[in-house]
Short mmCIF file of C-alpha atoms in Angstrom, two decimals:
data_model
loop_
_atom_site.label_atom_id
_atom_site.label_comp_id
_atom_site.label_asym_id
_atom_site.label_seq_id
_atom_site.Cartn_x
_atom_site.Cartn_y
_atom_site.Cartn_z
CA MET C 1 -33.51 -34.86 2.33
CA SER C 2 -32.22 -32.95 5.22
CA GLN C 3 -30.02 -35.61 6.98
CA GLY C 4 -27.62 -37.99 5.16
CA VAL C 5 -24.37 -38.25 3.49
CA GLU C 6 -23.81 -35.00 1.42
CA VAL C 7 -20.15 -35.04 0.29
CA VAL C 8 -17.51 -38.01 -0.14
CA GLY C 9 -14.04 -37.26 -1.48
CA LEU C 10 -11.78 -38.79 -3.76
CA TYR C 11 -8.07 -38.07 -3.89
CA VAL C 12 -6.88 -37.38 -7.32
CA ARG C 13 -3.62 -36.29 -8.67
CA ASP C 14 -4.64 -33.14 -10.50
CA GLN C 15 -7.90 -31.45 -9.77
CA ASP C 16 -8.07 -29.93 -13.40
CA GLU C 17 -7.50 -33.20 -14.94
CA ALA C 18 -10.28 -34.83 -12.70
CA LEU C 19 -12.63 -32.13 -13.46
CA ALA C 20 -12.34 -32.60 -17.16
CA PHE C 21 -12.59 -36.34 -16.61
CA TYR C 22 -15.77 -36.31 -14.34
CA VAL C 23 -17.54 -33.62 -16.12
CA ASP C 24 -16.39 -33.89 -19.74
CA LYS C 25 -16.40 -37.58 -20.01
CA LEU C 26 -18.79 -39.03 -17.13
CA GLY C 27 -21.28 -36.31 -17.58
CA PHE C 28 -21.28 -34.92 -13.80
CA ARG C 29 -21.65 -31.26 -13.19
CA VAL C 30 -19.50 -28.83 -11.09
CA HIS C 31 -21.21 -28.39 -7.68
CA THR C 32 -18.55 -26.20 -6.00
CA ASP C 33 -15.28 -24.86 -7.05
CA VAL C 34 -13.82 -22.59 -4.62
CA ARG C 35 -10.08 -21.49 -3.72
CA ASN C 36 -8.66 -20.37 -0.71
CA GLY C 37 -4.90 -19.56 -1.34
CA ASP C 38 -3.52 -22.81 -2.55
CA TYR C 39 -6.39 -24.89 -1.35
CA ARG C 40 -9.31 -25.73 -3.84
CA TRP C 41 -12.53 -27.18 -2.62
CA LEU C 42 -14.12 -28.91 -5.74
CA THR C 43 -17.01 -31.02 -5.75
CA VAL C 44 -19.11 -32.44 -8.70
CA GLN C 45 -22.43 -33.95 -8.74
CA HIS C 46 -24.24 -36.63 -10.70
CA PRO C 47 -27.06 -34.91 -12.64
CA ASP C 48 -29.69 -37.40 -11.37
CA GLN C 49 -28.53 -36.91 -7.85
CA PRO C 50 -28.70 -33.65 -6.40
CA SER C 51 -28.36 -34.33 -2.76
CA PHE C 52 -24.79 -35.78 -3.30
CA GLN C 53 -21.45 -34.42 -4.03
CA LEU C 54 -18.34 -36.21 -4.99
CA GLY C 55 -15.31 -34.28 -3.82
CA LEU C 56 -12.04 -34.24 -5.97
CA PHE C 57 -9.18 -33.41 -3.60
CA THR C 58 -5.67 -33.32 -3.95
CA PRO C 59 -3.86 -34.66 -0.96
CA GLY C 60 -1.35 -31.77 0.29
CA PRO C 61 -0.96 -28.69 2.47
CA PRO C 62 -2.49 -27.23 4.24
CA VAL C 63 -4.54 -30.41 5.39
CA LEU C 64 -1.76 -32.98 5.06
CA ASP C 65 1.95 -32.69 5.47
CA ALA C 66 4.15 -33.34 2.45
CA GLU C 67 5.12 -36.92 3.39
CA THR C 68 1.38 -38.02 3.98
CA ALA C 69 0.41 -36.53 0.61
CA GLN C 70 3.16 -38.33 -0.89
CA THR C 71 2.03 -41.83 0.46
CA LEU C 72 -1.67 -40.84 -0.65
CA ARG C 73 -0.54 -39.86 -4.00
CA ALA C 74 1.24 -43.31 -4.25
CA MET C 75 -1.82 -45.13 -3.00
CA VAL C 76 -3.98 -43.63 -5.29
CA ALA C 77 -1.64 -44.60 -8.24
CA LYS C 78 -1.51 -48.09 -7.19
CA GLY C 79 -5.24 -48.46 -7.20
CA ALA C 80 -5.37 -48.99 -3.60
CA MET C 81 -8.37 -46.72 -2.68
CA PRO C 82 -11.78 -48.02 -1.90
CA PRO C 83 -14.02 -49.46 -4.73
CA LEU C 84 -16.56 -46.74 -6.15
CA VAL C 85 -19.93 -47.90 -7.90
CA LEU C 86 -21.65 -46.04 -10.42
CA ASN C 87 -25.14 -47.08 -11.45
CA VAL C 88 -26.29 -46.76 -15.07
CA ASP C 89 -29.15 -47.73 -16.90
CA ASP C 90 -27.55 -49.41 -19.81
CA CYS C 91 -23.92 -50.51 -19.03
CA ARG C 92 -22.94 -51.58 -22.57
CA ALA C 93 -24.12 -48.09 -24.10
CA ALA C 94 -22.27 -46.32 -21.35
CA HIS C 95 -19.23 -48.36 -22.04
CA ASP C 96 -19.22 -47.65 -25.68
CA ARG C 97 -19.59 -43.99 -25.04
CA LEU C 98 -16.97 -43.69 -22.46
CA ARG C 99 -14.62 -45.70 -24.47
CA ALA C 100 -14.95 -43.65 -27.33
CA CYS C 101 -14.01 -40.68 -25.14
CA GLY C 102 -10.79 -42.26 -24.10
CA VAL C 103 -11.92 -43.72 -20.70
CA GLU C 104 -9.47 -46.58 -19.42
CA PHE C 105 -11.45 -49.57 -18.87
CA THR C 106 -10.15 -52.27 -16.72
CA GLN C 107 -13.07 -54.71 -17.43
CA GLU C 108 -15.25 -54.86 -20.45
CA PRO C 109 -19.03 -55.34 -19.64
CA VAL C 110 -20.05 -58.80 -18.13
CA ASP C 111 -23.49 -60.30 -17.75
CA ARG C 112 -23.60 -61.66 -14.06
CA TYR C 113 -26.48 -62.95 -12.41
CA GLY C 114 -28.91 -60.47 -14.00
CA HIS C 115 -26.94 -57.42 -13.99
CA VAL C 116 -24.06 -56.18 -16.31
CA ASP C 117 -21.09 -54.71 -14.86
CA ALA C 118 -17.77 -53.02 -16.36
CA GLY C 119 -14.76 -51.45 -14.67
CA PHE C 120 -12.86 -48.46 -15.45
CA ARG C 121 -10.34 -46.15 -13.86
CA ASP C 122 -10.09 -42.34 -13.55
CA PRO C 123 -6.73 -40.71 -14.64
CA SER C 124 -5.42 -40.77 -11.01
CA GLY C 125 -6.06 -44.45 -10.61
CA ASN C 126 -9.25 -44.59 -8.65
CA GLY C 127 -11.30 -47.66 -9.76
CA TRP C 128 -14.94 -47.59 -10.59
CA LYS C 129 -17.55 -50.54 -11.21
CA MET C 130 -20.24 -49.48 -13.42
CA ILE C 131 -23.28 -51.55 -12.79
CA GLN C 132 -26.64 -51.84 -14.53
CA SER C 133 -28.80 -53.77 -12.18
CA ARG C 134 -32.13 -55.36 -13.04
CA ARG C 135 -33.59 -53.33 -10.11
CA ALA C 136 -32.69 -49.99 -11.66
CA SER C 137 -34.62 -50.47 -14.81
CA HIS C 138 -38.20 -50.13 -13.24
CA MET K 1 12.30 -45.99 -1.46
CA ASN K 2 9.19 -43.78 -2.48
CA GLN K 3 8.21 -44.68 -5.85
CA ASP K 4 7.02 -41.85 -8.31
CA PRO K 5 3.19 -41.93 -8.36
CA GLU K 6 3.43 -41.29 -11.98
CA LEU K 7 5.24 -44.76 -12.54
CA LEU K 8 2.99 -46.55 -10.13
CA ARG K 9 -0.13 -45.51 -12.27
CA ARG K 10 1.71 -47.10 -15.30
CA LEU K 11 2.39 -50.04 -13.11
CA LEU K 12 -1.21 -50.46 -12.18
CA ARG K 13 -2.11 -50.28 -15.98
CA ALA K 14 0.13 -53.55 -16.37
CA LYS K 15 -1.76 -55.11 -13.27
CA ASP K 16 -5.00 -54.24 -14.53
CA ARG K 17 -4.14 -55.84 -18.00
CA MET K 18 -3.29 -58.98 -16.29
CA ASP K 19 -6.66 -58.90 -14.12
CA ALA K 20 -8.63 -58.52 -17.36
CA ALA K 21 -6.88 -61.29 -19.31
CA SER K 22 -5.26 -63.45 -16.79
CA HIS K 23 -5.54 -66.53 -19.18
CA GLU K 24 -3.17 -64.94 -21.60
CA ASP K 25 0.54 -65.12 -21.47
CA TRP K 26 2.24 -62.12 -20.00
CA PRO K 27 6.05 -62.26 -20.49
CA VAL K 28 7.77 -59.44 -18.88
CA ARG K 29 8.53 -57.79 -22.10
CA ARG K 30 4.71 -57.43 -22.63
CA LEU K 31 3.96 -55.89 -19.25
CA ALA K 32 6.89 -53.60 -19.49
CA ARG K 33 5.54 -52.26 -22.75
CA VAL K 34 2.22 -51.54 -21.08
CA SER K 35 3.93 -49.68 -18.28
CA ALA K 36 6.36 -48.07 -20.73
CA VAL K 37 9.40 -48.97 -18.76
CA SER K 38 12.44 -51.30 -19.58
CA GLU K 39 12.00 -54.99 -18.60
CA ALA K 40 14.52 -54.83 -15.91
CA HIS K 41 13.02 -51.77 -14.25
CA PHE K 42 9.52 -53.20 -14.79
CA ALA K 43 10.10 -56.37 -12.68
CA ARG K 44 11.81 -54.70 -9.85
CA SER K 45 9.39 -51.75 -9.62
CA PHE K 46 6.24 -53.84 -10.00
CA LYS K 47 7.38 -56.22 -7.03
CA GLN K 48 8.29 -53.05 -4.97
CA ALA K 49 4.79 -51.51 -5.66
CA PHE K 50 2.74 -54.46 -5.18
CA GLY K 51 4.76 -56.95 -3.08
CA THR K 52 4.65 -59.61 -5.64
CA PRO K 53 6.61 -60.43 -8.61
CA PRO K 54 4.30 -59.92 -11.72
CA HIS K 55 4.24 -63.74 -12.66
CA ARG K 56 3.24 -64.77 -9.07
CA TYR K 57 0.49 -62.08 -9.18
CA LEU K 58 -0.61 -63.56 -12.47
CA LEU K 59 -0.93 -66.96 -10.81
CA THR K 60 -3.04 -65.74 -7.86
CA ARG K 61 -5.59 -64.28 -10.43
CA ARG K 62 -5.70 -67.32 -12.56
CA ILE K 63 -6.43 -69.33 -9.51
CA GLU K 64 -9.08 -66.98 -8.52
CA ARG K 65 -10.54 -67.32 -12.03
CA ALA K 66 -10.39 -70.99 -11.76
CA THR K 67 -11.88 -71.14 -8.30
CA GLY K 68 -14.92 -68.87 -9.58
CA LEU K 69 -15.52 -71.17 -12.55
CA LEU K 70 -15.32 -74.14 -10.20
CA ARG K 71 -17.91 -72.57 -8.04
CA ASP K 72 -20.24 -71.06 -10.59
CA THR K 73 -20.14 -73.46 -13.79
CA ASP K 74 -20.42 -76.99 -14.55
CA LEU K 75 -17.51 -76.83 -16.81
CA SER K 76 -14.98 -79.65 -16.43
CA ILE K 77 -11.85 -79.08 -14.41
CA THR K 78 -9.78 -79.82 -17.77
CA GLU K 79 -12.03 -77.18 -19.47
CA ILE K 80 -11.30 -74.82 -16.77
CA ALA K 81 -7.50 -75.43 -16.66
CA PHE K 82 -7.32 -74.39 -20.34
CA GLN K 83 -9.80 -71.74 -20.05
CA THR K 84 -7.76 -69.98 -17.23
CA GLY K 85 -4.41 -70.25 -18.98
CA TRP K 86 -2.80 -73.30 -18.11
CA GLY K 87 -0.96 -75.21 -20.65
CA SER K 88 -1.47 -78.72 -19.00
CA LEU K 89 -3.98 -80.11 -16.51
CA GLY K 90 -1.04 -81.38 -14.33
CA THR K 91 0.43 -77.96 -13.89
CA PHE K 92 -2.98 -76.43 -13.20
CA GLY K 93 -3.77 -79.24 -10.49
CA ARG K 94 -0.47 -78.93 -8.80
CA THR K 95 -0.21 -75.09 -8.82
CA PHE K 96 -3.88 -74.91 -7.44
CA ARG K 97 -3.04 -77.35 -4.68
CA ASP K 98 0.20 -75.27 -3.78
CA ILE K 99 -1.62 -72.18 -3.61
CA THR K 100 -5.12 -73.10 -2.09
CA GLY K 101 -4.18 -76.23 -0.12
CA LYS K 102 -6.94 -78.17 -1.84
CA SER K 103 -7.75 -79.79 -5.07
CA PRO K 104 -9.98 -78.25 -7.56
CA GLY K 105 -12.47 -80.98 -6.94
CA ALA K 106 -12.49 -80.31 -3.32
CA ILE K 107 -12.90 -76.54 -3.91
CA ARG K 108 -15.74 -77.33 -6.19
CA SER K 109 -17.79 -79.30 -3.72
CA GLY K 110 -16.90 -77.15 -0.91
CA SER K 111 -17.59 -73.63 -2.38
CA ARG K 112 -21.05 -74.81 -3.64
CA ALA K 113 -22.23 -75.17 -0.09
CA ALA K 114 -20.46 -71.71 0.87
CA ALA K 115 -21.59 -69.57 -1.97
CA GLN K 116 -24.95 -68.41 -0.57
CA GLY K 117 -25.25 -65.09 1.05
CA LEU K 118 -23.04 -62.98 -1.14
CA GLY K 119 -25.75 -61.56 -3.03
CA HIS K 120 -25.48 -58.04 -1.77
CA MET K 121 -21.97 -57.27 -2.85
CA PRO K 122 -21.12 -56.75 -6.55
CA ALA K 123 -19.74 -59.88 -8.00
CA CYS K 124 -16.42 -58.33 -9.07
CA ILE K 125 -15.80 -57.51 -5.38
CA VAL K 126 -16.77 -60.90 -4.23
CA SER K 127 -14.22 -62.27 -6.41
CA ALA K 128 -11.61 -59.99 -5.15
CA ALA K 129 -12.36 -61.14 -1.60
CA HIS K 130 -11.90 -64.67 -2.76
CA ARG K 131 -8.44 -63.79 -4.17
CA PRO K 132 -5.94 -66.22 -2.92
CA ASP K 133 -3.42 -64.59 -0.62
CA LEU K 134 -0.06 -65.72 -2.22
CA LYS K 135 2.58 -64.29 -0.18
CA THR K 136 5.16 -67.26 -0.60
CA ALA K 137 6.64 -68.55 -3.62
CA VAL K 138 5.00 -71.79 -5.03
CA SER K 139 8.06 -73.63 -4.88
CA GLU K 140 8.69 -72.53 -1.28
CA LYS K 141 5.24 -73.63 -0.32
CA ARG K 142 5.63 -76.84 -1.93
CA ARG K 143 8.65 -77.51 0.21
CA ARG K 144 6.83 -76.55 3.31
CA VAL K 145 4.05 -78.88 2.76
CA ALA K 146 4.89 -81.84 4.68
CA GLY K 147 1.31 -82.92 5.33
CA ALA K 148 0.62 -79.67 7.25
CA THR K 149 -2.69 -77.96 6.55
CA ASN K 150 -1.97 -74.73 4.27
CA SER K 151 -2.99 -71.56 6.05
CA ALA K 152 -3.01 -69.38 2.89
CA ALA K 153 -6.05 -71.11 1.51
CA THR K 154 -8.67 -68.92 0.02
CA LYS K 155 -10.89 -66.84 2.40
CA GLU K 156 -14.00 -68.87 2.61
CA VAL K 157 -17.31 -67.60 3.64
CA PRO K 158 -18.53 -69.49 6.79
#
């Protein structure tokens, strides 16, 4: 695919912490991790989704002024960022595995209208829905 | 007035816990423990962070769940009242009308008709979109209702 969305970024409070969470717990891979002075461009990738990168960025200089960065850190910590959805083949199995790794679940797996979904947060406060849909299992 | 993001993250945890089990009792003592702050600090900080006192937030979540059950199940209204955390049917009905402006029975018949067409959104997000918008105290609302239609009803899909 030559056209389409390549990177979508999340704000995280600490990039090392986020890296450990998304790679060691969720099973993503590091795609790019480069620094320029204090700035760090860090993206990870789902192993089944090579054309998409999830950026893990900290709000701050040189991109943002200190006050804006502070506001964004507060928004992330309050869980006010937009919803994120992760598709999985088996929601209950993924839940059990992630819970055992210490992932903070906000909702246990629930069956609804033919799919199973659960909710968890990353350490920063970003909220994920983890969905196993009937469509995904063909 | 900036709140420390680290504190906010812990307050969010208490909010998440109420979301996950809104039928349970959530005295400030219990919530403060989840957030690892003192009780006095918790109530003040929660309201500052989320714009609503913790107890009032809990009521909106219970009404949201009750609305979902009225819409999606055939459970009796009494059953729904007890499942969503109310100790009595009277309190449930009164709070429900105060918050939504409608009786549980009216919500049941109205939302059945409106429930079509949401199939493309995750159900949990649909439920959040239906969350009652509780900006005023229930008692305040009760005073204000003098036959006037309540504007803070749930956002129904046309």
